[in-house]
Amino acid sequence: MLGIVPNALNAQNPSTLEQAPSTSTDLFVMIGSDFDRPGLVPRANYNIGIGHTVGFLKKDPVGDELIFGYTYENAGTHGFLHTNFGEHTESIGEMKNFSIPKSKFWTGYTWIQTGITSYTGNAHVQNRLDSGVSLGAIAHLNYHASIWIQESYSKVVTVLWHTTTGVGYT
């Protein structure tokens, strides 16, 4: 799961989303867990990235924030934190944040992304094109902290579509 803290200043109060400045830059670092299916196998997932909201995309239905991120996921058959088999993904995408009516605690987002996934632990590194769509909810604990819940549908070339449920803290 890749979690972003988009417009964190305005996420506390959905009514201020309309008054947000035309651009903002958000840095995120997230430590979380994935539950890959089939099997709901827990896996470590670490993310770092940067997002930039741009004014000219404000009316774009796909998104208004361009995001670059790096994700490491443990891809081994055992263990949670790290095994020799890992997935390293560099991605770029577009995110759209939206308020949830009558809620100051929850906001939602959609995220379309593409990038390169590198599989390590074999005799040589395998690089594959990766694309995904995510839908998520953000529980805002305070000005600087939130919990992310995300469902992702991903496709890596040569690998079947798979879904991942992620939970993380930013």
PDB file of C-alpha atoms in Angstrom:
ATOM      1  CA  MET A   1       0.000   0.000   0.000  1.00  0.00           C
ATOM      2  CA  LEU A   2       1.219   3.365  -0.769  1.00  0.00           C
ATOM      3  CA  GLY A   3      -0.217   6.097   1.488  1.00  0.00           C
ATOM      4  CA  ILE A   4       0.031   9.790   0.870  1.00  0.00           C
ATOM      5  CA  VAL A   5      -0.774  12.737   3.113  1.00  0.00           C
ATOM      6  CA  PRO A   6      -2.387  14.960   0.504  1.00  0.00           C
ATOM      7  CA  ASN A   7      -3.282  18.462   1.547  1.00  0.00           C
ATOM      8  CA  ALA A   8      -2.862  17.454   5.180  1.00  0.00           C
ATOM      9  CA  LEU A   9      -3.542  21.013   6.293  1.00  0.00           C
ATOM     10  CA  ASN A  10      -6.988  20.976   4.712  1.00  0.00           C
ATOM     11  CA  ALA A  11      -7.958  17.357   5.347  1.00  0.00           C
ATOM     12  CA  GLN A  12      -9.061  18.085   8.914  1.00  0.00           C
ATOM     13  CA  ASN A  13     -12.038  20.069   7.724  1.00  0.00           C
ATOM     14  CA  PRO A  14     -13.604  19.084   4.384  1.00  0.00           C
ATOM     15  CA  SER A  15     -15.235  22.509   4.041  1.00  0.00           C
ATOM     16  CA  THR A  16     -11.762  24.056   3.694  1.00  0.00           C
ATOM     17  CA  LEU A  17     -10.890  21.845   0.719  1.00  0.00           C
ATOM     18  CA  GLU A  18     -12.482  24.379  -1.600  1.00  0.00           C
ATOM     19  CA  GLN A  19     -10.367  27.167  -0.095  1.00  0.00           C
ATOM     20  CA  ALA A  20      -7.068  25.307  -0.509  1.00  0.00           C
ATOM     21  CA  PRO A  21      -4.214  27.031  -2.287  1.00  0.00           C
ATOM     22  CA  SER A  22      -3.793  26.125  -5.955  1.00  0.00           C
ATOM     23  CA  THR A  23      -0.583  24.177  -5.288  1.00  0.00           C
ATOM     24  CA  SER A  24       0.943  22.261  -2.399  1.00  0.00           C
ATOM     25  CA  THR A  25       3.740  19.764  -1.923  1.00  0.00           C
ATOM     26  CA  ASP A  26       3.389  16.796   0.419  1.00  0.00           C
ATOM     27  CA  LEU A  27       6.151  14.498   1.651  1.00  0.00           C
ATOM     28  CA  PHE A  28       5.097  11.121   2.999  1.00  0.00           C
ATOM     29  CA  VAL A  29       6.789   8.296   4.816  1.00  0.00           C
ATOM     30  CA  MET A  30       4.651   5.311   5.650  1.00  0.00           C
ATOM     31  CA  ILE A  31       5.214   2.037   7.421  1.00  0.00           C
ATOM     32  CA  GLY A  32       2.401  -0.414   6.973  1.00  0.00           C
ATOM     33  CA  SER A  33       1.305  -3.917   6.256  1.00  0.00           C
ATOM     34  CA  ASP A  34      -0.227  -5.551   3.216  1.00  0.00           C
ATOM     35  CA  PHE A  35      -2.500  -8.542   3.139  1.00  0.00           C
ATOM     36  CA  ASP A  36      -1.888 -10.061  -0.293  1.00  0.00           C
ATOM     37  CA  ARG A  37      -4.552 -12.299  -1.724  1.00  0.00           C
ATOM     38  CA  PRO A  38      -5.128 -15.127  -2.137  1.00  0.00           C
ATOM     39  CA  GLY A  39      -4.467 -16.220   1.414  1.00  0.00           C
ATOM     40  CA  LEU A  40      -4.332 -12.899   3.305  1.00  0.00           C
ATOM     41  CA  VAL A  41      -0.605 -13.357   3.890  1.00  0.00           C
ATOM     42  CA  PRO A  42       0.757 -10.373   5.886  1.00  0.00           C
ATOM     43  CA  ARG A  43       3.749  -8.645   4.298  1.00  0.00           C
ATOM     44  CA  ALA A  44       5.844  -5.651   5.281  1.00  0.00           C
ATOM     45  CA  ASN A  45       5.375  -2.608   3.083  1.00  0.00           C
ATOM     46  CA  TYR A  46       7.442   0.599   3.380  1.00  0.00           C
ATOM     47  CA  ASN A  47       6.839   3.720   1.315  1.00  0.00           C
ATOM     48  CA  ILE A  48       8.358   7.116   0.772  1.00  0.00           C
ATOM     49  CA  GLY A  49       7.342   9.673  -1.766  1.00  0.00           C
ATOM     50  CA  ILE A  50       6.379  13.156  -2.706  1.00  0.00           C
ATOM     51  CA  GLY A  51       3.169  14.549  -4.131  1.00  0.00           C
ATOM     52  CA  HIS A  52       2.493  17.922  -5.674  1.00  0.00           C
ATOM     53  CA  THR A  53      -0.984  19.347  -6.157  1.00  0.00           C
ATOM     54  CA  VAL A  54      -1.160  21.506  -9.253  1.00  0.00           C
ATOM     55  CA  GLY A  55      -3.816  24.100  -9.927  1.00  0.00           C
ATOM     56  CA  PHE A  56      -4.410  23.304 -13.596  1.00  0.00           C
ATOM     57  CA  LEU A  57      -5.521  19.742 -12.647  1.00  0.00           C
ATOM     58  CA  LYS A  58      -8.071  20.956 -10.091  1.00  0.00           C
ATOM     59  CA  LYS A  59     -11.034  20.133 -12.355  1.00  0.00           C
ATOM     60  CA  ASP A  60      -9.468  16.901 -13.692  1.00  0.00           C
ATOM     61  CA  PRO A  61     -11.784  14.021 -12.672  1.00  0.00           C
ATOM     62  CA  VAL A  62      -8.842  11.588 -12.417  1.00  0.00           C
ATOM     63  CA  GLY A  63      -6.779  13.613  -9.969  1.00  0.00           C
ATOM     64  CA  ASP A  64      -5.181  16.864  -8.970  1.00  0.00           C
ATOM     65  CA  GLU A  65      -2.019  15.615  -7.292  1.00  0.00           C
ATOM     66  CA  LEU A  66       0.970  14.168  -9.156  1.00  0.00           C
ATOM     67  CA  ILE A  67       2.852  11.649  -7.038  1.00  0.00           C
ATOM     68  CA  PHE A  68       6.226   9.935  -7.241  1.00  0.00           C
ATOM     69  CA  GLY A  69       6.833   7.127  -4.789  1.00  0.00           C
ATOM     70  CA  TYR A  70       9.130   4.272  -3.870  1.00  0.00           C
ATOM     71  CA  THR A  71       7.769   1.095  -2.253  1.00  0.00           C
ATOM     72  CA  TYR A  72       9.537  -1.920  -0.765  1.00  0.00           C
ATOM     73  CA  GLU A  73       7.483  -5.030  -0.095  1.00  0.00           C
ATOM     74  CA  ASN A  74       8.689  -8.300   1.403  1.00  0.00           C
ATOM     75  CA  ALA A  75       7.873 -10.918  -1.263  1.00  0.00           C
ATOM     76  CA  GLY A  76       9.279 -13.969   0.530  1.00  0.00           C
ATOM     77  CA  THR A  77       7.366 -17.063   1.502  1.00  0.00           C
ATOM     78  CA  HIS A  78       7.918 -16.435   5.216  1.00  0.00           C
ATOM     79  CA  GLY A  79       8.786 -13.619   7.555  1.00  0.00           C
ATOM     80  CA  PHE A  80       7.322 -10.198   7.881  1.00  0.00           C
ATOM     81  CA  LEU A  81      10.109  -7.625   7.897  1.00  0.00           C
ATOM     82  CA  HIS A  82      12.516  -8.870   5.232  1.00  0.00           C
ATOM     83  CA  THR A  83      13.536 -11.909   3.221  1.00  0.00           C
ATOM     84  CA  ASN A  84      15.901 -12.243   0.272  1.00  0.00           C
ATOM     85  CA  PHE A  85      12.909 -11.916  -2.057  1.00  0.00           C
ATOM     86  CA  GLY A  86      11.693  -8.358  -2.329  1.00  0.00           C
ATOM     87  CA  GLU A  87       9.672  -6.146  -4.605  1.00  0.00           C
ATOM     88  CA  HIS A  88      10.986  -2.633  -5.205  1.00  0.00           C
ATOM     89  CA  THR A  89       8.629  -0.335  -7.097  1.00  0.00           C
ATOM     90  CA  GLU A  90       9.209   3.175  -8.382  1.00  0.00           C
ATOM     91  CA  SER A  91       5.921   4.673  -9.516  1.00  0.00           C
ATOM     92  CA  ILE A  92       4.294   7.837 -10.729  1.00  0.00           C
ATOM     93  CA  GLY A  93       0.605   8.510 -10.517  1.00  0.00           C
ATOM     94  CA  GLU A  94      -2.272  10.897 -10.152  1.00  0.00           C
ATOM     95  CA  MET A  95      -4.370  11.091  -6.970  1.00  0.00           C
ATOM     96  CA  LYS A  96      -7.755  12.647  -6.313  1.00  0.00           C
ATOM     97  CA  ASN A  97      -8.798  13.471  -2.750  1.00  0.00           C
ATOM     98  CA  PHE A  98     -12.400  13.938  -1.762  1.00  0.00           C
ATOM     99  CA  SER A  99     -14.251  14.823   1.396  1.00  0.00           C
ATOM    100  CA  ILE A 100     -16.820  12.509   2.916  1.00  0.00           C
ATOM    101  CA  PRO A 101     -20.038  14.418   3.640  1.00  0.00           C
ATOM    102  CA  LYS A 102     -20.687  15.296   7.293  1.00  0.00           C
ATOM    103  CA  SER A 103     -17.304  13.975   8.425  1.00  0.00           C
ATOM    104  CA  LYS A 104     -14.278  15.865   9.678  1.00  0.00           C
ATOM    105  CA  PHE A 105     -12.510  12.667  10.715  1.00  0.00           C
ATOM    106  CA  TRP A 106     -12.610  10.751   7.385  1.00  0.00           C
ATOM    107  CA  THR A 107     -11.575  11.653   3.835  1.00  0.00           C
ATOM    108  CA  GLY A 108     -11.172   9.435   0.802  1.00  0.00           C
ATOM    109  CA  TYR A 109      -8.981   9.193  -2.266  1.00  0.00           C
ATOM    110  CA  THR A 110      -8.503   7.438  -5.576  1.00  0.00           C
ATOM    111  CA  TRP A 111      -5.066   6.850  -7.082  1.00  0.00           C
ATOM    112  CA  ILE A 112      -4.061   5.676 -10.551  1.00  0.00           C
ATOM    113  CA  GLN A 113      -0.378   4.789 -10.918  1.00  0.00           C
ATOM    114  CA  THR A 114       2.205   3.100 -13.111  1.00  0.00           C
ATOM    115  CA  GLY A 115       5.863   2.272 -12.655  1.00  0.00           C
ATOM    116  CA  ILE A 116       8.587  -0.356 -12.650  1.00  0.00           C
ATOM    117  CA  THR A 117       8.670  -3.244 -10.174  1.00  0.00           C
ATOM    118  CA  SER A 118      11.996  -5.006  -9.599  1.00  0.00           C
ATOM    119  CA  TYR A 119      12.001  -8.497  -8.099  1.00  0.00           C
ATOM    120  CA  THR A 120      15.134  -9.356  -6.116  1.00  0.00           C
ATOM    121  CA  GLY A 121      16.410 -12.593  -4.588  1.00  0.00           C
ATOM    122  CA  ASN A 122      16.827 -14.582  -7.796  1.00  0.00           C
ATOM    123  CA  ALA A 123      20.004 -15.068  -9.830  1.00  0.00           C
ATOM    124  CA  HIS A 124      19.289 -11.705 -11.498  1.00  0.00           C
ATOM    125  CA  VAL A 125      16.910  -8.785 -10.874  1.00  0.00           C
ATOM    126  CA  GLN A 126      13.678  -9.002 -12.859  1.00  0.00           C
ATOM    127  CA  ASN A 127      12.144  -5.654 -13.892  1.00  0.00           C
ATOM    128  CA  ARG A 128       8.463  -5.516 -14.864  1.00  0.00           C
ATOM    129  CA  LEU A 129       5.984  -2.800 -15.828  1.00  0.00           C
ATOM    130  CA  ASP A 130       3.475  -2.247 -13.021  1.00  0.00           C
ATOM    131  CA  SER A 131       0.119  -0.471 -13.027  1.00  0.00           C
ATOM    132  CA  GLY A 132      -2.527  -0.125 -10.385  1.00  0.00           C
ATOM    133  CA  VAL A 133      -5.683   1.532  -9.159  1.00  0.00           C
ATOM    134  CA  SER A 134      -6.324   2.232  -5.482  1.00  0.00           C
ATOM    135  CA  LEU A 135      -9.274   3.383  -3.425  1.00  0.00           C
ATOM    136  CA  GLY A 136      -8.718   4.438   0.139  1.00  0.00           C
ATOM    137  CA  ALA A 137      -9.970   6.104   3.285  1.00  0.00           C
ATOM    138  CA  ILE A 138      -7.980   8.277   5.674  1.00  0.00           C
ATOM    139  CA  ALA A 139      -8.777   8.585   9.382  1.00  0.00           C
ATOM    140  CA  HIS A 140      -7.271  11.894  10.536  1.00  0.00           C
ATOM    141  CA  LEU A 141      -6.063  11.528  14.123  1.00  0.00           C
ATOM    142  CA  ASN A 142      -4.614  15.031  14.371  1.00  0.00           C
ATOM    143  CA  TYR A 143      -2.820  17.645  12.278  1.00  0.00           C
ATOM    144  CA  HIS A 144       0.218  15.419  11.572  1.00  0.00           C
ATOM    145  CA  ALA A 145      -1.010  11.825  11.981  1.00  0.00           C
ATOM    146  CA  SER A 146      -3.437   9.618  10.108  1.00  0.00           C
ATOM    147  CA  ILE A 147      -4.270   5.994   9.501  1.00  0.00           C
ATOM    148  CA  TRP A 148      -4.693   4.829   5.914  1.00  0.00           C
ATOM    149  CA  ILE A 149      -6.830   1.942   4.714  1.00  0.00           C
ATOM    150  CA  GLN A 150      -6.379   1.130   1.055  1.00  0.00           C
ATOM    151  CA  GLU A 151      -7.569  -1.474  -1.418  1.00  0.00           C
ATOM    152  CA  SER A 152      -5.366  -1.790  -4.510  1.00  0.00           C
ATOM    153  CA  TYR A 153      -5.807  -3.660  -7.741  1.00  0.00           C
ATOM    154  CA  SER A 154      -2.424  -4.145  -9.393  1.00  0.00           C
ATOM    155  CA  LYS A 155      -1.110  -5.703 -12.566  1.00  0.00           C
ATOM    156  CA  VAL A 156       2.539  -6.480 -13.096  1.00  0.00           C
ATOM    157  CA  VAL A 157       3.437  -7.655 -16.607  1.00  0.00           C
ATOM    158  CA  THR A 158       3.801 -11.473 -16.576  1.00  0.00           C
ATOM    159  CA  VAL A 159       1.863 -11.692 -13.276  1.00  0.00           C
ATOM    160  CA  LEU A 160      -1.924 -11.975 -12.886  1.00  0.00           C
ATOM    161  CA  TRP A 161      -3.975  -9.082 -11.516  1.00  0.00           C
ATOM    162  CA  HIS A 162      -3.958  -9.189  -7.740  1.00  0.00           C
ATOM    163  CA  THR A 163      -5.588  -7.257  -4.944  1.00  0.00           C
ATOM    164  CA  THR A 164      -3.909  -5.966  -1.831  1.00  0.00           C
ATOM    165  CA  THR A 165      -5.472  -4.548   1.300  1.00  0.00           C
ATOM    166  CA  GLY A 166      -3.146  -2.211   3.131  1.00  0.00           C
ATOM    167  CA  VAL A 167      -3.219  -0.459   6.463  1.00  0.00           C
ATOM    168  CA  GLY A 168      -0.627   2.100   7.417  1.00  0.00           C
ATOM    169  CA  TYR A 169       0.210   5.062   9.584  1.00  0.00           C
ATOM    170  CA  THR A 170       1.504   8.374   8.337  1.00  0.00           C
TER     171      THR A 170
END
